[in-house]
Amino acid sequence: MATQWPAAEDRTGREPLSVVDRIKQYILLNRLSPGDPMPTEHELSDQLAVSRSRIREAMKTLSALDIVEVRHGYGTFVGTLSLTGLAESLAFRGMLTSHRDKHFLADLIDLRELLEIDWAPLIVERLDTEALAAMRALATTMVDLAAQGREFPVEDRQFHQLLVSTSGNALVGQLLDVFWQVHSLVAETIGPPTHLEETAQAHHAIIDAIESGSAEALEAAIRRHYEPIRERMRRSAGAD
Amino acid sequence: MATQWPAAEDRTGREPLSVVDRIKQYILLNRLSPGDPMPTEHELSDQLAVSRSRIREAMKTLSALDIVEVRHGYGTFVGTLSLTGLAESLAFRGMLTSHRDKHFLADLIDLRELLEIDWAPLIVERLDTEALAAMRALATTMVDLAAQGREFPVEDRQFHQLLVSTSGNALVGQLLDVFWQVHSLVAETIGPPTHLEETAQAHHAIIDAIESGSAEALEAAIRRHYEPIRERMRRSAGAD
DNA sequence: TGGGATTTGTCCGTATGTATG
DNA sequence: GCATACATACGGACAAATCCC
């Protein structure tokens, strides 16, 4: 199929499309998929009849949203449409507002807990033994690290990814991962972590609950998991 | 307080910060709030010792995430940290993938339903009569418009905003609004709406349920509200 | 291993459009 | 209407990174 180029005016009588929109149109018109190569900046500049500076600025906008991915000296490609932009935006909001109020972090924790609890019935029903074994190993590592007074961000993140992986809803998995990242970044700014051992143990309890086959037990275990985290937040709020 | 400028090297030995990060640092260091004016591009160019082109490209990245807001011929300001970037990114993903699979839209609907149901107990408990009256008026308008065969996007969006407004969780409200926008945009691409009257009536049923004071009734009403929407999706999937 | 070709990154100078007062 | 300040846009030049032969 020949390359399709969007016109500056989508329909006569309407205002001309922005460069960003025309590049998005280009991707849609040519049915490109994540990873597919985009034209060079020079070619886009020619085809859309705008300077390379404008193309570059449009690309910056698009890469911030992970609609395209730019590789220095190599080329530009259709992005993976991940939610990295959301993570950056939320993390910045958290850092900017965490001085004034703690609402943001509290809302974030509530949302994480709520979404995980939503999937509790499905998780116990499907009971993915492979994932469960991996989660058990991660929990053990976390307890070990906690005993040494060390943190365990990598293990914690992976644990929660696995927990929701059985949901079948890719979107909620990605969102929860973003929330995890934002939480992790913002929490750093309010001081060192507390309740390390308690939090690590809470992950074992979550697996126990899943194996028990009771959705209610899992819900309770998830709630208990988030309690020390809320407690830490309350303390830092009081310390201000 | 004198203006604080972030150094290119945060700590000796580490790699230098990107221009985007240095501008974010500038905002954090000077404790700026949404709406506060940013330095001009020329001044940023001087202070950060990089060309105006780089400043502009960085600004494009930051404005895509609504970290700054640029007003042509006037100035640049700290942005409102809204989730417009997420909406754009998700909407594009939906349009790009809706040809191949319907998972995305289905996941999105599930997520909207789930989050609204999560707040059902709180909504019936607090029972904001003002919001309820406004919602009732909106529902009536929706039914009128549906009877004329017309759509009612504005009313629908506002209705759902009001529904979750009593949750007290600002984040979930903003997220749901983004999901509404994305849903609306992506749904357009799969054809004209169906079940107009049924959907309009479903909103009346939601208010009835809230007034009944039963969280279970509200949950059921919300589920019924999303049923015709899922049905429309299934039909379009079958039509491919 | 190396070197040339391609592509993105950075910078500069200048001109134009737009909002404020 | 005018002057000023600011963002928008363009074109050209060179640097840096990557790939491929």
Short mmCIF file of C-alpha atoms (C1' of nucleotides) in Angstrom, two decimals:
data_model
loop_
_atom_site.label_atom_id
_atom_site.label_comp_id
_atom_site.label_asym_id
_atom_site.label_seq_id
_atom_site.Cartn_x
_atom_site.Cartn_y
_atom_site.Cartn_z
CA MET A 1 0.00 0.00 0.00
CA ALA A 2 1.31 3.42 -0.88
CA THR A 3 2.12 5.75 1.97
CA GLN A 4 -0.82 7.88 3.01
CA TRP A 5 -0.23 11.47 4.05
CA PRO A 6 -2.83 13.47 5.94
CA ALA A 7 -3.81 16.82 4.48
CA ALA A 8 -3.40 19.97 6.53
CA GLU A 9 -7.14 20.53 6.29
CA ASP A 10 -9.06 17.45 7.30
CA ARG A 11 -12.28 18.82 5.87
CA THR A 12 -12.77 22.03 3.98
CA GLY A 13 -14.05 24.80 6.18
CA ARG A 14 -12.43 23.51 9.32
CA GLU A 15 -9.33 24.88 10.93
CA PRO A 16 -6.10 23.23 9.80
CA LEU A 17 -4.80 20.33 11.86
CA SER A 18 -1.79 20.80 14.08
CA VAL A 19 1.46 19.11 13.20
CA VAL A 20 1.00 16.77 16.15
CA ASP A 21 -2.43 15.74 14.90
CA ARG A 22 -1.18 15.27 11.36
CA ILE A 23 1.55 12.94 12.56
CA LYS A 24 -1.01 10.99 14.58
CA GLN A 25 -3.19 10.85 11.49
CA TYR A 26 -0.23 9.52 9.54
CA ILE A 27 0.15 6.65 11.98
CA LEU A 28 -3.56 5.85 11.87
CA LEU A 29 -3.90 6.18 8.09
CA ASN A 30 -1.01 3.81 7.48
CA ARG A 31 -2.18 1.42 10.19
CA LEU A 32 1.21 1.40 11.88
CA SER A 33 1.82 -0.73 14.97
CA PRO A 34 4.07 -0.15 17.97
CA GLY A 35 7.68 -0.58 16.89
CA ASP A 36 7.07 0.27 13.23
CA PRO A 37 9.52 2.82 11.81
CA MET A 38 8.38 6.38 11.25
CA PRO A 39 9.64 8.59 8.42
CA THR A 40 12.76 10.59 9.17
CA GLU A 41 12.41 14.12 10.50
CA HIS A 42 13.63 15.39 7.16
CA GLU A 43 11.00 13.45 5.24
CA LEU A 44 8.23 14.54 7.59
CA SER A 45 9.45 18.08 7.19
CA ASP A 46 9.16 17.75 3.42
CA GLN A 47 5.85 15.92 3.32
CA LEU A 48 4.06 18.09 5.87
CA ALA A 49 5.71 21.24 4.47
CA VAL A 50 6.91 22.56 7.81
CA SER A 51 10.39 23.15 9.16
CA ARG A 52 12.34 20.46 10.93
CA SER A 53 12.15 22.49 14.16
CA ARG A 54 8.39 22.14 14.18
CA ILE A 55 8.59 18.45 13.44
CA ARG A 56 11.01 18.05 16.30
CA GLU A 57 8.79 19.93 18.72
CA ALA A 58 5.81 17.84 17.67
CA MET A 59 7.90 14.71 18.19
CA LYS A 60 8.74 15.87 21.69
CA THR A 61 5.05 16.11 22.47
CA LEU A 62 4.38 12.70 20.97
CA SER A 63 7.28 11.01 22.70
CA ALA A 64 6.19 12.45 26.05
CA LEU A 65 2.96 10.49 25.55
CA ASP A 66 4.86 7.45 24.28
CA ILE A 67 3.09 7.69 20.94
CA VAL A 68 6.48 7.69 19.25
CA GLU A 69 9.87 6.58 20.46
CA VAL A 70 12.96 8.43 19.28
CA ARG A 71 16.39 6.80 19.13
CA HIS A 72 19.34 9.10 18.69
CA GLY A 73 21.21 8.51 15.46
CA TYR A 74 18.95 5.69 14.44
CA GLY A 75 15.40 6.71 13.80
CA THR A 76 11.91 7.24 15.15
CA PHE A 77 9.38 4.50 15.76
CA VAL A 78 5.78 4.13 16.81
CA GLY A 79 5.74 3.97 20.61
CA THR A 80 4.34 1.32 22.88
CA LEU A 81 1.54 3.59 24.12
CA SER A 82 2.58 2.87 27.69
CA LEU A 83 1.50 5.08 30.57
CA THR A 84 4.93 6.52 31.34
CA GLY A 85 3.60 10.01 30.73
CA LEU A 86 0.93 9.50 33.36
CA ALA A 87 3.53 8.27 35.82
CA GLU A 88 5.71 11.32 35.27
CA SER A 89 2.81 13.71 35.50
CA LEU A 90 1.38 12.16 38.66
CA ALA A 91 4.78 11.85 40.31
CA PHE A 92 5.44 15.52 39.70
CA ARG A 93 2.04 16.45 41.05
CA GLY A 94 2.73 14.43 44.15
CA MET A 95 6.07 16.06 44.77
CA LEU A 96 4.68 19.51 44.15
CA THR A 97 1.68 19.19 46.43
CA SER A 98 2.94 16.82 49.11
CA HIS A 99 4.25 19.80 51.08
CA ARG A 100 0.87 21.42 51.33
CA ASP A 101 -1.46 18.47 51.78
CA LYS A 102 -1.34 14.71 52.04
CA HIS A 103 -4.57 14.16 50.14
CA PHE A 104 -2.81 13.09 47.02
CA LEU A 105 -0.83 10.25 48.54
CA ALA A 106 -3.82 9.14 50.62
CA ASP A 107 -6.04 9.08 47.53
CA LEU A 108 -3.41 7.12 45.69
CA ILE A 109 -3.16 4.47 48.41
CA ASP A 110 -6.94 4.19 48.59
CA LEU A 111 -7.10 3.70 44.86
CA ARG A 112 -4.42 1.02 44.84
CA GLU A 113 -6.11 -0.88 47.64
CA LEU A 114 -9.52 -0.55 46.07
CA LEU A 115 -8.45 -1.84 42.67
CA GLU A 116 -6.59 -4.80 44.10
CA ILE A 117 -9.54 -5.72 46.28
CA ASP A 118 -11.83 -5.49 43.26
CA TRP A 119 -10.03 -8.40 41.68
CA ALA A 120 -9.81 -10.50 44.83
CA PRO A 121 -12.70 -12.84 43.87
CA LEU A 122 -11.22 -13.47 40.44
CA ILE A 123 -7.76 -14.05 41.85
CA VAL A 124 -8.83 -16.75 44.29
CA GLU A 125 -11.06 -18.33 41.67
CA ARG A 126 -8.41 -18.69 38.99
CA LEU A 127 -5.60 -19.50 41.39
CA ASP A 128 -2.62 -19.32 39.06
CA THR A 129 -0.19 -21.70 40.78
CA GLU A 130 2.78 -20.57 38.72
CA ALA A 131 2.28 -16.95 39.61
CA LEU A 132 1.67 -17.96 43.19
CA ALA A 133 4.98 -19.77 43.43
CA ALA A 134 6.79 -16.75 42.02
CA MET A 135 5.02 -14.50 44.49
CA ARG A 136 5.97 -16.76 47.36
CA ALA A 137 9.62 -16.57 46.35
CA LEU A 138 9.42 -12.80 46.16
CA ALA A 139 7.81 -12.57 49.58
CA THR A 140 10.56 -14.71 51.08
CA THR A 141 13.20 -12.46 49.57
CA MET A 142 11.39 -9.44 50.95
CA VAL A 143 11.38 -10.85 54.46
CA ASP A 144 15.09 -11.61 54.20
CA LEU A 145 15.91 -8.11 53.03
CA ALA A 146 13.71 -6.55 55.68
CA ALA A 147 15.53 -8.55 58.37
CA GLN A 148 18.73 -6.91 57.15
CA GLY A 149 17.11 -3.52 57.33
CA ARG A 150 17.15 -3.20 53.56
CA GLU A 151 14.30 -2.12 51.29
CA PHE A 152 12.80 -4.28 48.56
CA PRO A 153 11.26 -2.05 45.86
CA VAL A 154 11.91 -4.38 42.92
CA GLU A 155 10.38 -7.39 44.63
CA ASP A 156 7.39 -5.42 45.89
CA ARG A 157 6.61 -4.02 42.46
CA GLN A 158 6.85 -7.41 40.80
CA PHE A 159 4.70 -8.99 43.50
CA HIS A 160 1.87 -6.57 42.90
CA GLN A 161 2.18 -6.96 39.14
CA LEU A 162 1.80 -10.70 39.50
CA LEU A 163 -1.10 -10.30 41.90
CA VAL A 164 -3.24 -8.48 39.35
CA SER A 165 -1.90 -10.29 36.31
CA THR A 166 -4.64 -12.91 36.60
CA SER A 167 -7.32 -10.24 36.28
CA GLY A 168 -7.28 -10.40 32.50
CA ASN A 169 -7.70 -6.64 32.38
CA ALA A 170 -4.46 -5.29 30.93
CA LEU A 171 -5.45 -1.71 31.53
CA VAL A 172 -5.91 -2.09 35.27
CA GLY A 173 -2.58 -3.87 35.50
CA GLN A 174 -0.81 -1.01 33.78
CA LEU A 175 -2.59 1.57 35.86
CA LEU A 176 -1.73 -0.16 39.12
CA ASP A 177 1.89 -0.38 38.06
CA VAL A 178 1.90 3.35 37.36
CA PHE A 179 0.35 3.99 40.76
CA TRP A 180 3.02 1.85 42.34
CA GLN A 181 5.76 3.89 40.67
CA VAL A 182 4.18 7.18 41.65
CA HIS A 183 3.66 6.02 45.22
CA SER A 184 7.26 4.89 45.42
CA LEU A 185 8.60 8.20 44.10
CA VAL A 186 6.41 10.42 46.24
CA ALA A 187 6.92 8.35 49.38
CA GLU A 188 10.66 8.93 49.11
CA THR A 189 10.12 12.62 49.61
CA ILE A 190 8.36 12.19 52.96
CA GLY A 191 11.20 10.32 54.61
CA PRO A 192 12.65 6.84 55.04
CA PRO A 193 10.35 3.82 55.00
CA THR A 194 9.02 2.31 58.18
CA HIS A 195 7.46 -1.04 59.15
CA LEU A 196 9.75 -2.93 56.80
CA GLU A 197 9.33 -6.35 58.42
CA GLU A 198 5.60 -5.90 58.86
CA THR A 199 5.12 -4.97 55.23
CA ALA A 200 7.26 -7.84 54.02
CA GLN A 201 5.29 -10.33 56.11
CA ALA A 202 2.02 -8.92 54.80
CA HIS A 203 2.92 -10.31 51.39
CA HIS A 204 3.17 -13.82 52.78
CA ALA A 205 -0.24 -13.33 54.32
CA ILE A 206 -1.67 -12.35 50.93
CA ILE A 207 -0.44 -15.59 49.38
CA ASP A 208 -1.78 -17.60 52.31
CA ALA A 209 -5.16 -15.99 51.77
CA ILE A 210 -5.19 -16.83 48.08
CA GLU A 211 -4.32 -20.44 48.82
CA SER A 212 -7.10 -20.58 51.41
CA GLY A 213 -9.50 -19.96 48.53
CA SER A 214 -11.45 -17.30 50.36
CA ALA A 215 -12.01 -13.97 48.64
CA GLU A 216 -12.89 -12.40 51.97
CA ALA A 217 -9.61 -13.55 53.48
CA LEU A 218 -7.74 -12.10 50.53
CA GLU A 219 -9.54 -8.81 50.85
CA ALA A 220 -8.64 -8.63 54.52
CA ALA A 221 -5.02 -9.52 53.80
CA ILE A 222 -4.78 -6.76 51.20
CA ARG A 223 -6.24 -4.27 53.65
CA ARG A 224 -3.74 -5.32 56.29
CA HIS A 225 -0.96 -4.92 53.76
CA TYR A 226 -1.80 -1.26 53.22
CA GLU A 227 -2.25 -0.43 56.91
CA PRO A 228 1.42 0.09 57.82
CA ILE A 229 1.79 2.19 54.69
CA ARG A 230 -1.02 4.46 55.77
CA GLU A 231 0.45 4.56 59.26
CA ARG A 232 3.77 5.77 57.90
CA MET A 233 1.96 8.51 56.01
CA ARG A 234 0.08 9.65 59.10
CA ARG A 235 3.30 9.87 61.05
CA SER A 236 5.00 12.01 58.44
CA ALA A 237 1.95 14.25 58.32
CA GLY A 238 2.11 14.73 62.06
CA ALA A 239 5.83 15.46 61.92
CA ASP A 240 5.33 18.54 59.77
CA MET B 1 13.33 34.53 48.46
CA ALA B 2 15.86 34.72 45.69
CA THR B 3 15.24 32.62 42.63
CA GLN B 4 16.77 29.17 42.85
CA TRP B 5 18.33 27.60 39.80
CA PRO B 6 19.11 23.89 39.64
CA ALA B 7 22.65 22.94 38.70
CA ALA B 8 23.28 20.78 35.67
CA GLU B 9 24.87 18.17 37.90
CA ASP B 10 22.65 17.27 40.79
CA ARG B 11 25.47 15.58 42.66
CA THR B 12 29.05 15.27 41.59
CA GLY B 13 29.77 11.96 39.93
CA ARG B 14 26.30 11.55 38.56
CA GLU B 15 25.24 12.14 34.99
CA PRO B 16 23.99 15.65 34.25
CA LEU B 17 20.26 16.28 34.47
CA SER B 18 18.23 16.72 31.32
CA VAL B 19 16.79 20.11 30.50
CA VAL B 20 13.32 18.77 31.25
CA ASP B 21 14.41 17.62 34.69
CA ARG B 22 16.17 20.88 35.41
CA ILE B 23 13.04 22.84 34.62
CA LYS B 24 11.03 20.54 36.88
CA GLN B 25 13.65 21.07 39.57
CA TYR B 26 13.28 24.80 39.10
CA ILE B 27 9.56 24.57 39.81
CA LEU B 28 10.09 22.40 42.88
CA LEU B 29 13.00 24.45 44.27
CA ASN B 30 11.02 27.66 44.04
CA ARG B 31 7.85 26.03 45.40
CA LEU B 32 5.75 27.27 42.50
CA SER B 33 2.03 26.51 42.31
CA PRO B 34 -0.23 25.93 39.32
CA GLY B 35 -0.77 29.22 37.53
CA ASP B 36 2.47 30.81 38.72
CA PRO B 37 4.48 32.45 35.94
CA MET B 38 7.59 30.72 34.63
CA PRO B 39 10.66 32.56 33.37
CA THR B 40 10.60 33.46 29.69
CA GLU B 41 12.20 31.11 27.23
CA HIS B 42 15.00 33.60 26.76
CA GLU B 43 15.73 33.75 30.48
CA LEU B 44 15.62 29.96 30.84
CA SER B 45 17.96 29.76 27.89
CA ASP B 46 20.39 32.07 29.66
CA GLN B 47 20.14 30.56 33.12
CA LEU B 48 20.37 26.93 32.04
CA ALA B 49 22.99 27.80 29.44
CA VAL B 50 21.31 25.99 26.57
CA SER B 51 19.84 27.25 23.33
CA ARG B 52 16.29 28.40 22.99
CA SER B 53 15.53 25.46 20.72
CA ARG B 54 16.28 23.03 23.52
CA ILE B 55 14.23 25.05 25.96
CA ARG B 56 11.33 25.01 23.52
CA GLU B 57 11.55 21.27 22.97
CA ALA B 58 11.67 20.69 26.72
CA MET B 59 8.64 22.95 27.11
CA LYS B 60 6.77 20.87 24.54
CA THR B 61 7.43 17.78 26.62
CA LEU B 62 6.34 19.53 29.81
CA SER B 63 3.21 21.03 28.30
CA ALA B 64 2.19 17.62 26.91
CA LEU B 65 2.09 16.46 30.53
CA ASP B 66 0.40 19.69 31.65
CA ILE B 67 3.33 20.50 33.90
CA VAL B 68 3.55 23.87 32.22
CA GLU B 69 1.05 25.82 30.19
CA VAL B 70 2.20 28.02 27.33
CA ARG B 71 0.23 31.04 26.17
CA HIS B 72 1.31 32.43 22.85
CA GLY B 73 2.61 35.98 23.06
CA TYR B 74 1.99 36.17 26.77
CA GLY B 75 4.14 33.80 28.78
CA THR B 76 4.56 30.37 30.29
CA PHE B 77 2.98 29.25 33.55
CA VAL B 78 3.00 26.26 35.83
CA GLY B 79 0.31 23.90 34.59
CA THR B 80 -2.64 22.46 36.43
CA LEU B 81 -1.19 18.94 36.44
CA SER B 82 -4.40 17.64 34.92
CA LEU B 83 -4.58 14.26 33.22
CA THR B 84 -5.07 15.56 29.69
CA GLY B 85 -1.93 13.76 28.58
CA LEU B 86 -3.35 10.48 29.78
CA ALA B 87 -6.56 11.13 27.90
CA GLU B 88 -4.71 11.83 24.67
CA SER B 89 -2.46 8.84 25.06
CA LEU B 90 -5.27 6.43 25.88
CA ALA B 91 -7.54 7.78 23.17
CA PHE B 92 -4.83 7.27 20.59
CA ARG B 93 -4.17 3.77 21.83
CA GLY B 94 -7.85 3.00 21.53
CA MET B 95 -8.10 4.27 17.99
CA LEU B 96 -4.94 2.46 16.97
CA THR B 97 -5.87 -0.91 18.41
CA SER B 98 -9.65 -0.92 18.05
CA HIS B 99 -9.28 -2.38 14.58
CA ARG B 100 -7.46 -5.44 15.81
CA ASP B 101 -9.12 -6.20 19.11
CA LYS B 102 -11.85 -4.89 21.34
CA HIS B 103 -10.04 -5.68 24.55
CA PHE B 104 -9.14 -2.09 25.15
CA LEU B 105 -12.65 -0.71 25.09
CA ALA B 106 -13.97 -3.65 27.07
CA ASP B 107 -11.31 -3.17 29.73
CA LEU B 108 -12.11 0.51 29.86
CA ILE B 109 -15.81 -0.12 30.42
CA ASP B 110 -15.07 -2.70 33.11
CA LEU B 111 -12.83 -0.23 34.85
CA ARG B 112 -15.39 2.57 34.77
CA GLU B 113 -18.09 0.30 36.13
CA LEU B 114 -15.83 -1.11 38.80
CA LEU B 115 -14.71 2.26 40.11
CA GLU B 116 -18.20 3.65 40.25
CA ILE B 117 -19.46 0.59 42.07
CA ASP B 118 -16.60 0.88 44.54
CA TRP B 119 -17.99 4.16 45.73
CA ALA B 120 -21.62 3.08 45.84
CA PRO B 121 -21.73 2.56 49.63
CA LEU B 122 -20.25 5.99 50.26
CA ILE B 123 -22.58 7.64 47.78
CA VAL B 124 -25.77 6.34 49.38
CA GLU B 125 -24.41 7.05 52.83
CA ARG B 126 -23.58 10.70 52.24
CA LEU B 127 -26.55 11.38 49.98
CA ASP B 128 -25.71 14.82 48.69
CA THR B 129 -29.19 16.21 47.95
CA GLU B 130 -27.89 19.14 45.93
CA ALA B 131 -25.87 16.93 43.64
CA LEU B 132 -28.82 14.57 43.43
CA ALA B 133 -31.14 17.31 42.23
CA ALA B 134 -28.68 18.36 39.58
CA MET B 135 -28.31 14.76 38.47
CA ARG B 136 -32.07 14.37 38.25
CA ALA B 137 -32.30 17.43 36.02
CA LEU B 138 -29.56 16.06 33.80
CA ALA B 139 -31.27 12.70 33.54
CA THR B 140 -34.51 14.36 32.51
CA THR B 141 -32.72 16.32 29.80
CA MET B 142 -31.08 13.12 28.61
CA VAL B 143 -34.42 11.37 28.26
CA ASP B 144 -35.82 14.33 26.33
CA LEU B 145 -32.90 14.39 23.95
CA ALA B 146 -33.01 10.63 23.50
CA ALA B 147 -36.70 10.85 22.58
CA GLN B 148 -35.70 13.22 19.79
CA GLY B 149 -33.06 10.79 18.65
CA ARG B 150 -30.30 13.11 19.75
CA GLU B 151 -27.22 12.25 21.79
CA PHE B 152 -26.39 13.77 25.18
CA PRO B 153 -22.61 13.65 25.75
CA VAL B 154 -22.39 16.82 27.86
CA GLU B 155 -25.13 15.74 30.21
CA ASP B 156 -23.80 12.22 30.52
CA ARG B 157 -20.32 13.37 31.36
CA GLN B 158 -21.53 15.82 33.98
CA PHE B 159 -23.83 13.20 35.48
CA HIS B 160 -20.98 10.80 36.07
CA GLN B 161 -18.79 13.56 37.44
CA LEU B 162 -21.45 14.42 39.99
CA LEU B 163 -21.98 10.77 40.84
CA VAL B 164 -18.42 10.30 42.03
CA SER B 165 -17.97 13.82 43.38
CA THR B 166 -19.15 12.72 46.81
CA SER B 167 -16.38 10.14 47.02
CA GLY B 168 -13.94 12.67 48.43
CA ASN B 169 -11.20 11.11 46.35
CA ALA B 170 -10.20 13.75 43.80
CA LEU B 171 -7.91 11.38 41.96
CA VAL B 172 -10.58 8.82 41.18
CA GLY B 173 -12.87 11.58 39.97
CA GLN B 174 -10.28 12.85 37.55
CA LEU B 175 -9.43 9.36 36.38
CA LEU B 176 -13.04 8.50 35.72
CA ASP B 177 -13.50 11.70 33.78
CA VAL B 178 -10.51 10.81 31.64
CA PHE B 179 -11.95 7.35 31.06
CA TRP B 180 -15.23 8.92 30.06
CA GLN B 181 -13.49 11.11 27.49
CA VAL B 182 -11.48 8.22 26.09
CA HIS B 183 -14.52 5.99 25.92
CA SER B 184 -16.45 8.71 24.13
CA LEU B 185 -13.70 9.28 21.57
CA VAL B 186 -13.01 5.63 20.88
CA ALA B 187 -16.70 4.70 20.74
CA GLU B 188 -17.20 7.21 17.92
CA THR B 189 -14.88 5.19 15.74
CA ILE B 190 -16.94 2.01 16.02
CA GLY B 191 -20.14 3.54 14.72
CA PRO B 192 -23.19 5.49 15.81
CA PRO B 193 -24.57 5.03 19.33
CA THR B 194 -27.40 2.64 20.07
CA HIS B 195 -29.86 2.18 22.94
CA LEU B 196 -30.21 5.91 23.44
CA GLU B 197 -33.50 5.81 25.35
CA GLU B 198 -32.44 2.83 27.43
CA THR B 199 -29.20 4.51 28.45
CA ALA B 200 -30.94 7.77 29.28
CA GLN B 201 -33.47 5.98 31.46
CA ALA B 202 -30.70 4.11 33.24
CA HIS B 203 -29.57 7.39 34.74
CA HIS B 204 -32.96 7.95 36.33
CA ALA B 205 -32.71 4.46 37.77
CA ILE B 206 -29.35 5.32 39.32
CA ILE B 207 -30.83 8.30 41.13
CA ASP B 208 -33.81 6.23 42.30
CA ALA B 209 -31.38 3.71 43.73
CA ILE B 210 -29.42 6.37 45.60
CA GLU B 211 -32.64 7.77 47.08
CA SER B 212 -33.68 4.29 48.13
CA GLY B 213 -30.63 4.30 50.37
CA SER B 214 -29.51 0.84 49.35
CA ALA B 215 -25.94 0.38 48.20
CA GLU B 216 -26.89 -2.93 46.61
CA ALA B 217 -29.62 -1.26 44.58
CA LEU B 218 -27.17 1.39 43.42
CA GLU B 219 -24.65 -1.24 42.43
CA ALA B 220 -27.28 -3.04 40.39
CA ALA B 221 -28.41 0.20 38.75
CA ILE B 222 -24.85 1.05 37.75
CA ARG B 223 -24.41 -2.43 36.27
CA ARG B 224 -27.61 -2.05 34.30
CA HIS B 225 -26.43 1.33 33.04
CA TYR B 226 -23.36 -0.22 31.46
CA GLU B 227 -25.16 -3.19 29.93
CA PRO B 228 -26.47 -1.48 26.76
CA ILE B 229 -23.02 0.03 26.29
CA ARG B 230 -21.42 -3.40 26.35
CA GLU B 231 -24.14 -4.68 24.04
CA ARG B 232 -23.33 -1.98 21.50
CA MET B 233 -19.69 -2.99 21.65
CA ARG B 234 -20.49 -6.65 21.10
CA ARG B 235 -22.59 -5.80 18.06
CA SER B 236 -19.85 -3.74 16.48
CA ALA B 237 -17.40 -6.54 17.17
CA GLY B 238 -19.67 -8.98 15.42
CA ALA B 239 -20.11 -6.63 12.47
CA ASP B 240 -16.42 -6.73 11.60
"C1'" DT C 1 38.41 -3.27 12.77
"C1'" DG C 2 37.20 0.79 10.42
"C1'" DG C 3 34.99 4.17 7.87
"C1'" DG C 4 31.15 6.21 5.46
"C1'" DA C 5 26.23 7.07 5.37
"C1'" DT C 6 22.12 8.06 7.79
"C1'" DT C 7 19.57 10.08 11.44
"C1'" DT C 8 18.75 12.61 15.53
"C1'" DG C 9 20.69 16.38 18.81
"C1'" DT C 10 22.10 21.14 19.40
"C1'" DC C 11 22.93 25.79 18.26
"C1'" DC C 12 22.36 30.33 16.01
"C1'" DG C 13 20.23 34.29 13.55
"C1'" DT C 14 16.26 36.22 11.81
"C1'" DA C 15 11.58 37.09 10.82
"C1'" DT C 16 6.62 36.73 12.10
"C1'" DG C 17 2.40 36.38 14.90
"C1'" DT C 18 0.09 37.55 19.20
"C1'" DA C 19 -1.21 39.45 23.64
"C1'" DT C 20 -0.73 43.34 26.97
"C1'" DG C 21 -0.89 48.08 28.24
"C1'" DG D 1 -2.89 53.00 16.90
"C1'" DC D 2 1.58 52.15 18.89
"C1'" DA D 3 5.25 50.10 21.47
"C1'" DT D 4 6.86 46.29 24.04
"C1'" DA D 5 7.38 41.68 25.42
"C1'" DC D 6 6.81 37.17 24.36
"C1'" DA D 7 6.06 32.88 21.89
"C1'" DT D 8 6.08 30.79 17.07
"C1'" DA D 9 8.39 29.55 13.01
"C1'" DC D 10 12.06 28.99 9.57
"C1'" DG D 11 16.66 27.54 7.49
"C1'" DG D 12 21.17 26.39 7.82
"C1'" DA D 13 25.20 24.50 10.03
"C1'" DC D 14 27.68 21.32 12.77
"C1'" DA D 15 27.99 17.67 16.52
"C1'" DA D 16 26.88 13.10 18.26
"C1'" DA D 17 25.05 8.55 17.92
"C1'" DT D 18 24.00 4.50 15.39
"C1'" DC D 19 24.04 1.26 11.75
"C1'" DC D 20 25.93 -1.30 8.01
"C1'" DC D 21 29.21 -2.69 4.79
#
